[in-house]
Amino acid sequence: AQKVTQAQTEISVVEKEDVTLDCVYETRDTTYYLFWYKQPPSGELVFLIRRNSFDEQNEISGRYSWNFQKSTSSFNFTITASQVVDSAVYFCALSEARQAGTALIFGKGTTLSVSS
Amino acid sequence: DAGVTQSPTHLIKTRGQQVTLRCSPKSGHDTVSWYQQALGQGPQFIFQYYEEEERQRGNFPDRFSGHQFPNYSSELNVNALLLGDSALYLCASSSTSGGGRDTQYFGPGTRLTVL
């Protein structure tokens, strides 16, 4: 069965600190897709990144970076020099490559609070 | 380019009533998925519609039903509302043009409160 675990429920940091959000997933498929979404207080889920299971290249986008390791079934997300605007709930999600549908399986989320 | 839109924004119903939520997908998208997000939890997949048919369904009772129209917009219907149906209902759209594995983009959600 597929499952996504985000062990960190809440993280609090001070502005300019680096912070890493952990995500561990379980799937029996060899082809799958991993995502990170951000949910600010307004409630709308904002897409951040998608990674295919056959592409283990790490990615950096501005202050954001993602570390995908199939050997440990992890897809961790690091924010460098955090800012108050980064305060939100962050969700990791998994989608298996099935013909019938592309449901996203979400973790429970990590609430990040950045104070000034 | 308009993103995913949902209506209404908020809704208050009483137990036993029925409710209909609406979603318009992002331009160019043909697939709509619905999710339920209880307070403090991650979104839970309800079902997905493509070509006006339910393509995949999560672990939700038959009280939850949906529909997709020829213009790709979608409705989520919930009958016989229970207190436990109170949640944020999120609609997401995606495209099958990328082999069906395209990213889902979410709307702002409908906050349903059942009293």
CSV table of N, CA and C in Angstrom, one decimal, chain A residues 33 35 37 39 43-45 47 50 91 96-104 106-108, chain B residues 35 37 40-43 45 48 55-56 88 90 94 100-108:
chain,number,residue,atom,x,y,z
A,33,TYR,N,5.5,9.2,-8.8
A,33,TYR,CA,5.7,10.6,-8.8
A,33,TYR,C,5.6,11.2,-7.4
A,35,PHE,N,5.6,14.8,-5.0
A,35,PHE,CA,5.3,16.3,-5.1
A,35,PHE,C,5.5,16.9,-3.7
A,37,TYR,N,3.7,20.4,-1.9
A,37,TYR,CA,2.7,21.5,-2.0
A,37,TYR,C,2.8,22.4,-0.7
A,39,GLN,N,0.7,25.1,1.7
A,39,GLN,CA,-0.7,25.6,2.0
A,39,GLN,C,-0.6,26.8,3.0
A,43,GLY,N,-5.5,28.8,2.6
A,43,GLY,CA,-6.1,27.4,2.3
A,43,GLY,C,-5.8,26.8,1.0
A,44,GLU,N,-5.4,27.6,0.0
A,44,GLU,CA,-5.2,27.0,-1.3
A,44,GLU,C,-3.8,26.3,-1.4
A,45,LEU,N,-3.8,25.1,-1.9
A,45,LEU,CA,-2.6,24.3,-2.1
A,45,LEU,C,-1.8,24.8,-3.3
A,47,PHE,N,1.4,24.3,-5.7
A,47,PHE,CA,2.3,23.4,-6.2
A,47,PHE,C,3.8,23.9,-6.2
A,50,ARG,N,7.6,18.7,-8.6
A,50,ARG,CA,7.3,17.3,-8.9
A,50,ARG,C,8.5,16.6,-9.3
A,91,PHE,N,3.0,20.0,2.4
A,91,PHE,CA,2.6,18.7,2.2
A,91,PHE,C,3.5,18.0,1.2
A,96,GLU,N,1.0,7.2,-7.9
A,96,GLU,CA,1.5,6.0,-8.6
A,96,GLU,C,1.1,6.1,-10.1
A,97,ALA,N,1.9,5.5,-10.9
A,97,ALA,CA,1.7,5.6,-12.4
A,97,ALA,C,0.7,4.5,-12.8
A,98,ARG,N,-0.5,4.7,-12.6
A,98,ARG,CA,-1.6,3.8,-12.9
A,98,ARG,C,-2.3,4.3,-14.2
A,99,GLN,N,-2.9,3.4,-15.0
A,99,GLN,CA,-3.7,3.8,-16.1
A,99,GLN,C,-4.9,4.5,-15.6
A,100,ALA,N,-5.5,3.8,-14.6
A,100,ALA,CA,-6.8,4.3,-14.1
A,100,ALA,C,-6.7,5.3,-13.0
A,101,GLY,N,-6.4,6.5,-13.3
A,101,GLY,CA,-6.4,7.6,-12.3
A,101,GLY,C,-5.1,7.9,-11.7
A,102,THR,N,-5.0,9.1,-11.2
A,102,THR,CA,-3.7,9.6,-10.7
A,102,THR,C,-3.9,10.3,-9.3
A,103,ALA,N,-4.6,9.6,-8.4
A,103,ALA,CA,-4.8,10.1,-7.1
A,103,ALA,C,-3.5,10.5,-6.4
A,104,LEU,N,-3.6,11.6,-5.7
A,104,LEU,CA,-2.5,12.0,-4.8
A,104,LEU,C,-2.7,11.5,-3.4
A,106,PHE,N,-1.4,12.1,0.3
A,106,PHE,CA,-0.7,13.1,1.0
A,106,PHE,C,-0.2,12.7,2.4
A,107,GLY,N,0.9,13.3,2.8
A,107,GLY,CA,1.2,13.1,4.2
A,107,GLY,C,0.3,14.0,5.1
A,108,LYS,N,0.6,14.0,6.4
A,108,LYS,CA,-0.3,14.9,7.3
A,108,LYS,C,0.2,16.3,7.3
B,35,TYR,N,-10.9,16.4,-3.3
B,35,TYR,CA,-10.2,16.0,-2.1
B,35,TYR,C,-11.0,16.6,-0.9
B,37,GLN,N,-10.3,17.7,3.1
B,37,GLN,CA,-9.3,18.0,4.0
B,37,GLN,C,-9.9,18.4,5.4
B,40,GLY,N,-6.4,20.1,10.3
B,40,GLY,CA,-5.2,19.5,10.8
B,40,GLY,C,-4.7,18.2,10.1
B,41,GLN,N,-5.3,17.9,9.0
B,41,GLN,CA,-5.0,16.7,8.3
B,41,GLN,C,-4.6,17.0,6.9
B,42,GLY,N,-4.0,16.0,6.2
B,42,GLY,CA,-3.7,16.2,4.8
B,42,GLY,C,-4.9,15.9,4.0
B,43,PRO,N,-5.0,16.4,2.8
B,43,PRO,CA,-6.1,16.1,1.9
B,43,PRO,C,-6.3,14.6,1.6
B,45,PHE,N,-8.1,11.8,-1.0
B,45,PHE,CA,-8.7,11.7,-2.3
B,45,PHE,C,-10.1,11.1,-2.3
B,48,GLN,N,-11.9,11.1,-9.0
B,48,GLN,CA,-11.4,11.8,-10.2
B,48,GLN,C,-12.2,11.5,-11.4
B,55,ARG,N,-13.2,8.1,-13.0
B,55,ARG,CA,-12.0,7.2,-13.4
B,55,ARG,C,-11.4,6.5,-12.2
B,56,GLN,N,-11.4,7.1,-11.0
B,56,GLN,CA,-10.8,6.5,-9.9
B,56,GLN,C,-11.6,7.0,-8.6
B,88,LEU,N,-12.6,21.1,4.5
B,88,LEU,CA,-12.3,22.0,3.4
B,88,LEU,C,-12.3,21.0,2.2
B,90,LEU,N,-11.4,20.4,-1.6
B,90,LEU,CA,-10.5,21.0,-2.6
B,90,LEU,C,-10.7,20.3,-4.0
B,94,SER,N,-6.0,18.8,-13.9
B,94,SER,CA,-4.8,18.4,-14.5
B,94,SER,C,-5.1,18.0,-16.0
B,100,GLY,N,-1.2,11.5,-18.9
B,100,GLY,CA,-2.0,11.3,-17.7
B,100,GLY,C,-1.3,11.5,-16.4
B,101,ARG,N,-0.1,11.9,-16.4
B,101,ARG,CA,0.6,12.0,-15.2
B,101,ARG,C,0.9,13.4,-14.8
B,102,ASP,N,0.2,14.3,-15.4
B,102,ASP,CA,0.5,15.7,-15.2
B,102,ASP,C,0.2,16.2,-13.8
B,103,THR,N,0.8,17.3,-13.4
B,103,THR,CA,0.6,17.8,-12.1
B,103,THR,C,-0.8,18.3,-11.8
B,104,GLN,N,-1.3,18.1,-10.6
B,104,GLN,CA,-2.6,18.6,-10.3
B,104,GLN,C,-2.5,20.0,-9.6
B,105,TYR,N,-3.3,20.9,-10.1
B,105,TYR,CA,-3.3,22.3,-9.6
B,105,TYR,C,-4.6,22.5,-8.8
B,106,PHE,N,-4.5,23.1,-7.7
B,106,PHE,CA,-5.7,23.1,-6.8
B,106,PHE,C,-6.4,24.5,-6.8
B,107,GLY,N,-7.7,24.4,-6.5
B,107,GLY,CA,-8.4,25.6,-6.3
B,107,GLY,C,-8.4,26.1,-4.9
B,108,PRO,N,-9.1,27.2,-4.5
B,108,PRO,CA,-9.0,27.7,-3.2
B,108,PRO,C,-9.8,26.9,-2.1
